[in-house]
PDB file of C-alpha atoms in Angstrom:
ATOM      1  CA  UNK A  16      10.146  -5.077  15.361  1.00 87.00           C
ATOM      2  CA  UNK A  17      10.664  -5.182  11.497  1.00 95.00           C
ATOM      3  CA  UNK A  18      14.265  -4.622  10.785  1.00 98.00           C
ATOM      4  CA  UNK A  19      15.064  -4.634   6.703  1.00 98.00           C
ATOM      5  CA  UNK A  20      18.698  -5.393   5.953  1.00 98.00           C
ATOM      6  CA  UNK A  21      20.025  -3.615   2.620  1.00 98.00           C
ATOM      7  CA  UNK A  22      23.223  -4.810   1.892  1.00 96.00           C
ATOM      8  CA  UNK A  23      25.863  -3.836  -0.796  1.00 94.00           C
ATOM      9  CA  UNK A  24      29.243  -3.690  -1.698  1.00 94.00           C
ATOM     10  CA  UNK A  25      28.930   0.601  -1.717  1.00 96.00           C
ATOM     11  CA  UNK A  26      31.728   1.452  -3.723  1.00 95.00           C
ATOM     12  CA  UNK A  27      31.463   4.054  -3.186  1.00 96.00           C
ATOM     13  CA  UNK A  28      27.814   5.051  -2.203  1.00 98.00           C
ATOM     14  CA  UNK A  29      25.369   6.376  -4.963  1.00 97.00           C
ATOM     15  CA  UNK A  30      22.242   9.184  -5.020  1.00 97.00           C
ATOM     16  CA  UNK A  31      20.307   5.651  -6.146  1.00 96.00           C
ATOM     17  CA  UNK A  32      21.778   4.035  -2.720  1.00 97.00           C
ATOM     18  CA  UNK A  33      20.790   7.111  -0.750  1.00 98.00           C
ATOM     19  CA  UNK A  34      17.193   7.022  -2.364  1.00 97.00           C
ATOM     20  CA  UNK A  35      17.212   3.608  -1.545  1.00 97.00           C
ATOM     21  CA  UNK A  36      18.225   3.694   2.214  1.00 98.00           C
ATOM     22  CA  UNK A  37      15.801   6.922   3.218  1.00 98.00           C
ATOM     23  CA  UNK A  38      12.883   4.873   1.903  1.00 97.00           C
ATOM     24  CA  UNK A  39      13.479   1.997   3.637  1.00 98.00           C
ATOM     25  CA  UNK A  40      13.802   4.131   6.344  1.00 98.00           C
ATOM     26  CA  UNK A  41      10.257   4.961   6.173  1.00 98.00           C
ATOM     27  CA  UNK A  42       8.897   1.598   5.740  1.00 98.00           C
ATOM     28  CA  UNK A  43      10.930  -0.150   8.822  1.00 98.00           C
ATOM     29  CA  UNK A  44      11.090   0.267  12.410  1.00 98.00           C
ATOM     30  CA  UNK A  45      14.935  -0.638  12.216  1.00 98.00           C
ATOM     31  CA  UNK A  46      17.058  -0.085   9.119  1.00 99.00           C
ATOM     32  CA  UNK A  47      20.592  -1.987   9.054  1.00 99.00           C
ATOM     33  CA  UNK A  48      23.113  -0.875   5.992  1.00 99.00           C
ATOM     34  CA  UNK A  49      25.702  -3.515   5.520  1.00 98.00           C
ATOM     35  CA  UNK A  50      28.477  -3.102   3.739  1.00 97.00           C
ATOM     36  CA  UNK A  51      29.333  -6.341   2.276  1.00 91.00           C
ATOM     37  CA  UNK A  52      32.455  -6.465   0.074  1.00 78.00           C
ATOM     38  CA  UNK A  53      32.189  -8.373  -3.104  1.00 68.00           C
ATOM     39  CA  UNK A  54      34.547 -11.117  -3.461  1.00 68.00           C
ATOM     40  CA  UNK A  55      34.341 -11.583  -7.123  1.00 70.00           C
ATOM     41  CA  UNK A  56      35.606  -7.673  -6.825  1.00 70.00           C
ATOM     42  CA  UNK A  57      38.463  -5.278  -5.992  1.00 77.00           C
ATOM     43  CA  UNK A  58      36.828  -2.548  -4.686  1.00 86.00           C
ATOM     44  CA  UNK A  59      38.327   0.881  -4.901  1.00 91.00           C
ATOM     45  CA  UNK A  60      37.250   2.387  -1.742  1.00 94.00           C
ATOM     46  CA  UNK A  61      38.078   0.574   1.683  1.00 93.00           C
ATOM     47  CA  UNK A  62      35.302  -0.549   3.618  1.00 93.00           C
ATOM     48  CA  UNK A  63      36.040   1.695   6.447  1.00 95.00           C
ATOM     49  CA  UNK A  64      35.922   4.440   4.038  1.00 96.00           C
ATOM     50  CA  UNK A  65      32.791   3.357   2.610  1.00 97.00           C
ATOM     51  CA  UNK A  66      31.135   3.255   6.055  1.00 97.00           C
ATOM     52  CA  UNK A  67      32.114   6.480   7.013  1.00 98.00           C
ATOM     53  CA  UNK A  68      30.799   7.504   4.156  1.00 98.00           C
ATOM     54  CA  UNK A  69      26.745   5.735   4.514  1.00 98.00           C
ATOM     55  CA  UNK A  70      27.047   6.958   8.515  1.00 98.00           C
ATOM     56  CA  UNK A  71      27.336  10.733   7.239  1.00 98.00           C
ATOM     57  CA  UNK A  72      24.916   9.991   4.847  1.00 97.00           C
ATOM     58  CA  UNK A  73      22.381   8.428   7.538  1.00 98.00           C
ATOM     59  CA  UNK A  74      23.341  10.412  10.325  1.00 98.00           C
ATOM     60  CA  UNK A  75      19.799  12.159   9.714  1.00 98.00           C
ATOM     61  CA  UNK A  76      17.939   9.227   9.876  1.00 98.00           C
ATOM     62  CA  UNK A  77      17.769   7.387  13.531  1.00 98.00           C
ATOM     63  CA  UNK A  78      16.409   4.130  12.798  1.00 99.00           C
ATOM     64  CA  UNK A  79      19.728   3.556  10.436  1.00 99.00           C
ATOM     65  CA  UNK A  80      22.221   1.806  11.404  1.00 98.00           C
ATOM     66  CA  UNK A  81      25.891   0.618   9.789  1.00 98.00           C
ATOM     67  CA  UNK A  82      27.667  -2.710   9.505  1.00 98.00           C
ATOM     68  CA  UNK A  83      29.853  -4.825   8.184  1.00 96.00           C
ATOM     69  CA  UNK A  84      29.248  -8.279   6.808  1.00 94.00           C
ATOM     70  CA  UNK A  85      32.060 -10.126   6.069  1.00 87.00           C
ATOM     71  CA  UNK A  86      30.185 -13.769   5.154  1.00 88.00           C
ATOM     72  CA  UNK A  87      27.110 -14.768   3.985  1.00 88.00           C
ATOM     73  CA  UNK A  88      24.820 -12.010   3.990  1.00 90.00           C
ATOM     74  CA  UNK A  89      21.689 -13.369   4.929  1.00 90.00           C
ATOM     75  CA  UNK A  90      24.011 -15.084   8.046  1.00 91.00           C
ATOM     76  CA  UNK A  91      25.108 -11.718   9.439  1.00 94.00           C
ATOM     77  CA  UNK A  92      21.546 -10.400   8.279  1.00 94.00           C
ATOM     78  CA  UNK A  93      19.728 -12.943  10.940  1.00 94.00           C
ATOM     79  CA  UNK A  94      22.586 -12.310  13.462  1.00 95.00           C
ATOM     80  CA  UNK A  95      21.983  -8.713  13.461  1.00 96.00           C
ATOM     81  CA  UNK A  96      18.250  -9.161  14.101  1.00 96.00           C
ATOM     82  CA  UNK A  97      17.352  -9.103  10.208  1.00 96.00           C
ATOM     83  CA  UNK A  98      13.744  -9.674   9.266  1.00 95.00           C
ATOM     84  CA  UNK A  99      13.771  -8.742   5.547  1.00 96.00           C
ATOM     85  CA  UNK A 100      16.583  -8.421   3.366  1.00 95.00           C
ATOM     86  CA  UNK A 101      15.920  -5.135   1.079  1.00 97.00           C
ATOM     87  CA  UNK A 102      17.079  -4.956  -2.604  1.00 94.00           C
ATOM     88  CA  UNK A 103      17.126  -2.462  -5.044  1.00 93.00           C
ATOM     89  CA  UNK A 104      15.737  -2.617  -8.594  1.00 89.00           C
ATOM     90  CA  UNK A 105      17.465   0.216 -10.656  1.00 84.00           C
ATOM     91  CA  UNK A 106      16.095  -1.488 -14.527  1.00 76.00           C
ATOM     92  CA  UNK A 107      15.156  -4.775 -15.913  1.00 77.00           C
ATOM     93  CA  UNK A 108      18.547  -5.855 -15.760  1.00 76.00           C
ATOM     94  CA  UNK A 109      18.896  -6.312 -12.217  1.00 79.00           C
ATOM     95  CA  UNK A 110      16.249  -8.401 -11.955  1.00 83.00           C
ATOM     96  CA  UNK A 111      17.405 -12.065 -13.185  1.00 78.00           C
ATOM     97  CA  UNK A 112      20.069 -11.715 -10.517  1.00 79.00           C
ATOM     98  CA  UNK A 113      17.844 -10.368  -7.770  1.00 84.00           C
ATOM     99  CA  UNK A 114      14.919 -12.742  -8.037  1.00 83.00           C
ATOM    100  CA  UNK A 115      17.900 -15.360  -8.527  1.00 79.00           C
ATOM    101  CA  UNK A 116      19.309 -14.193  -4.853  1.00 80.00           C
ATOM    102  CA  UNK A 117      15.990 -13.862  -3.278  1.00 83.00           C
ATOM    103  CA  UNK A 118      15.168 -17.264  -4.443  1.00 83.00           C
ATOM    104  CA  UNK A 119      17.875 -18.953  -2.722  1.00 79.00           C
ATOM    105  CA  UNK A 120      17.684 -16.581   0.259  1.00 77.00           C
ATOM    106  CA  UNK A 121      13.629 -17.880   1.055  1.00 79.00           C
ATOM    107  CA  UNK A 122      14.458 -21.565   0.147  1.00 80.00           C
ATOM    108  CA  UNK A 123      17.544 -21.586   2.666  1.00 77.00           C
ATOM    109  CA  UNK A 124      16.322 -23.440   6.210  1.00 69.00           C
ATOM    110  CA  UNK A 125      15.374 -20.145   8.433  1.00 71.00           C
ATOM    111  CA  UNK A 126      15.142 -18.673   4.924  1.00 74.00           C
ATOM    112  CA  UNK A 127      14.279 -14.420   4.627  1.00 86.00           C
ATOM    113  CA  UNK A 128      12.173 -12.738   2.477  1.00 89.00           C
ATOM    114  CA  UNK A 129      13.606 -10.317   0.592  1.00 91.00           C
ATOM    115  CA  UNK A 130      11.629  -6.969  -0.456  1.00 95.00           C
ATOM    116  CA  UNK A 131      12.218  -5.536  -3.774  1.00 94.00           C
ATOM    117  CA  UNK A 132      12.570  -1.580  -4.013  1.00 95.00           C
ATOM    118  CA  UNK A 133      12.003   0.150  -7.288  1.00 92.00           C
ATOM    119  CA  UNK A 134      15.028   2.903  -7.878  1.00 89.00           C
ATOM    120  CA  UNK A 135      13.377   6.223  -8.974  1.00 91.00           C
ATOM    121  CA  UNK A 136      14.014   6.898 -12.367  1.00 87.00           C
ATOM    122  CA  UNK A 137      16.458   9.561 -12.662  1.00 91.00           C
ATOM    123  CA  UNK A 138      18.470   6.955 -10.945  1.00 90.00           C
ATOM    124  CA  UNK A 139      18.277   4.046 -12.690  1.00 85.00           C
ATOM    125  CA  UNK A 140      21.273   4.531 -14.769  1.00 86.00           C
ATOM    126  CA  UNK A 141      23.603   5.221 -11.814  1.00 92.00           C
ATOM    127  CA  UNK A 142      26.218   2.611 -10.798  1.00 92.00           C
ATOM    128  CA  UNK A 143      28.849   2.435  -8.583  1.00 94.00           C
ATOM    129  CA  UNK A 144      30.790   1.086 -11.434  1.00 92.00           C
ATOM    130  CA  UNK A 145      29.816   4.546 -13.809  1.00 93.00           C
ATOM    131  CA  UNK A 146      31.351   5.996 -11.042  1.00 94.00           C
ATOM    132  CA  UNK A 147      34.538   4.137 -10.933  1.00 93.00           C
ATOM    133  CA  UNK A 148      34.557   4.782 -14.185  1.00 93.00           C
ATOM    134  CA  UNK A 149      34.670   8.216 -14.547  1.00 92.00           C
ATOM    135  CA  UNK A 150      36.999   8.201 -11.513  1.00 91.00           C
ATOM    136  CA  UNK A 151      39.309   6.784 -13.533  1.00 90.00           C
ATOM    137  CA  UNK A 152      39.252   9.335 -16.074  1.00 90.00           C
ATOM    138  CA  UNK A 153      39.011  12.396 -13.792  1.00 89.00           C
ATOM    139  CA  UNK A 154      35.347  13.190 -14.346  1.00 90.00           C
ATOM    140  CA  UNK A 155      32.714  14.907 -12.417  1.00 89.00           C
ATOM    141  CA  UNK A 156      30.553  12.619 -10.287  1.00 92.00           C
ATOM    142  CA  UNK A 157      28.841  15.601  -8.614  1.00 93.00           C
ATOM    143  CA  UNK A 158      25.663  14.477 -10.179  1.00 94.00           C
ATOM    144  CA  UNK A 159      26.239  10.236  -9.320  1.00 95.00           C
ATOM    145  CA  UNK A 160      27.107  10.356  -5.095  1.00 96.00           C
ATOM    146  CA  UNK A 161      25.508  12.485  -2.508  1.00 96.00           C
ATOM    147  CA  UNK A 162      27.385  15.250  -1.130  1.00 95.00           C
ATOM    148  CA  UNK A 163      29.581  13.589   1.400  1.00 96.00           C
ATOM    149  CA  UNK A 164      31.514  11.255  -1.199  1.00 96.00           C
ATOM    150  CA  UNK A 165      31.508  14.057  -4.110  1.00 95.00           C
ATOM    151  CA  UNK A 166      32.949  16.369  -1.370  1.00 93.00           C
ATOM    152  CA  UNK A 167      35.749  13.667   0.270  1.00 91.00           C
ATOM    153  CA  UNK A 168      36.652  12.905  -3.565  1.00 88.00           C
ATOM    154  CA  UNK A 169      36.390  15.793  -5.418  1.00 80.00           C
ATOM    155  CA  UNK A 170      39.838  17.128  -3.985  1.00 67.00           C
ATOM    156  CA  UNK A 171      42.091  13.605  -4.785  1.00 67.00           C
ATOM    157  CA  UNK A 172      40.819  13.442  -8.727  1.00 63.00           C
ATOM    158  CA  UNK A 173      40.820  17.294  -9.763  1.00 53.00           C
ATOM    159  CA  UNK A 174      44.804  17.350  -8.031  1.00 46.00           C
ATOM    160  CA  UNK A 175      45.480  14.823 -10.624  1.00 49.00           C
ATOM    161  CA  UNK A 176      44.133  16.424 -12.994  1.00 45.00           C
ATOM    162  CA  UNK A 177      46.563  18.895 -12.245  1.00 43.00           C
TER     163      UNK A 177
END
């Protein structure tokens, strides 16, 4: 069985992460999401929130599933049943860091391979950080998030806007 792994810190969940996880979807027998909580970051979303959020947004799609990684990912990726890591690509400047990752990730003993996912381009300017960002500042992210996190968020920031 080919099982991809696409794992991410998801904070919160993008239209670019969405893209990402339905085509994967396609491409795998097995699809695990891991939400993996970046330690060089304070996220602003809790991780339970954030995987409440990717199982609404996969509830649609049964060979999805949702985790939680809270080590090494390509650890928890092989103890899940991992084959392939997945990775998204939104622009050139992801990819020092990403072919930097996948590097290490094949040369590690019982290394993976990691497969490399173009983002579409009316989403390769999204960011979970934009996001945060205009968060912050009470903006509209209607057109950033699928429905589910617009919809759980939208409430909190346009009361303080109040």
């Amino acid at each position: 069985m080919r099982t991809g792994v696409f794992a991410g810190s998801f904070d919160p969940p993008t239209k670019g992460h969405e893209d990402i996880i339905e085509r994967a979807s396609q491409l795998f027998d097995r699809v695990i999401v891991m939400v993996s909580p970046n330690s060089a970051k304070h996220g602003m979303f809790t991780t339970e929130q954030k995987m409440k959020w990717l199982q609404v947004m996969t509830e649609d799609l049964d060979n999805v599933e949702i985790a939680l990684c809270d080590g090494l990912t390509i650890a928890r990726a092989r103890e899940l049943g991992g084959t392939v890591l997945i990775r998204s690509m939104r622009n050139e400047g992801d990819y020092l860091s990403e072919a930097n990752n996948a590097w290490l990730n094949a040369s590690m003993k019982q290394g993976m391979d990691t497969l490399f996912l173009i983002g579409k381009p009316e989403h390769s300017l999204i960011s979970s950080s934009n996001v945060r960002e205009l968060l912050k500042y009470n903006q509209s992210i209607e057109f950033l998030v699928p429905a589910c996190v617009f919809e759980d968020l939208q409430p909190q920031f346009v009361h303080q806007a109040d």
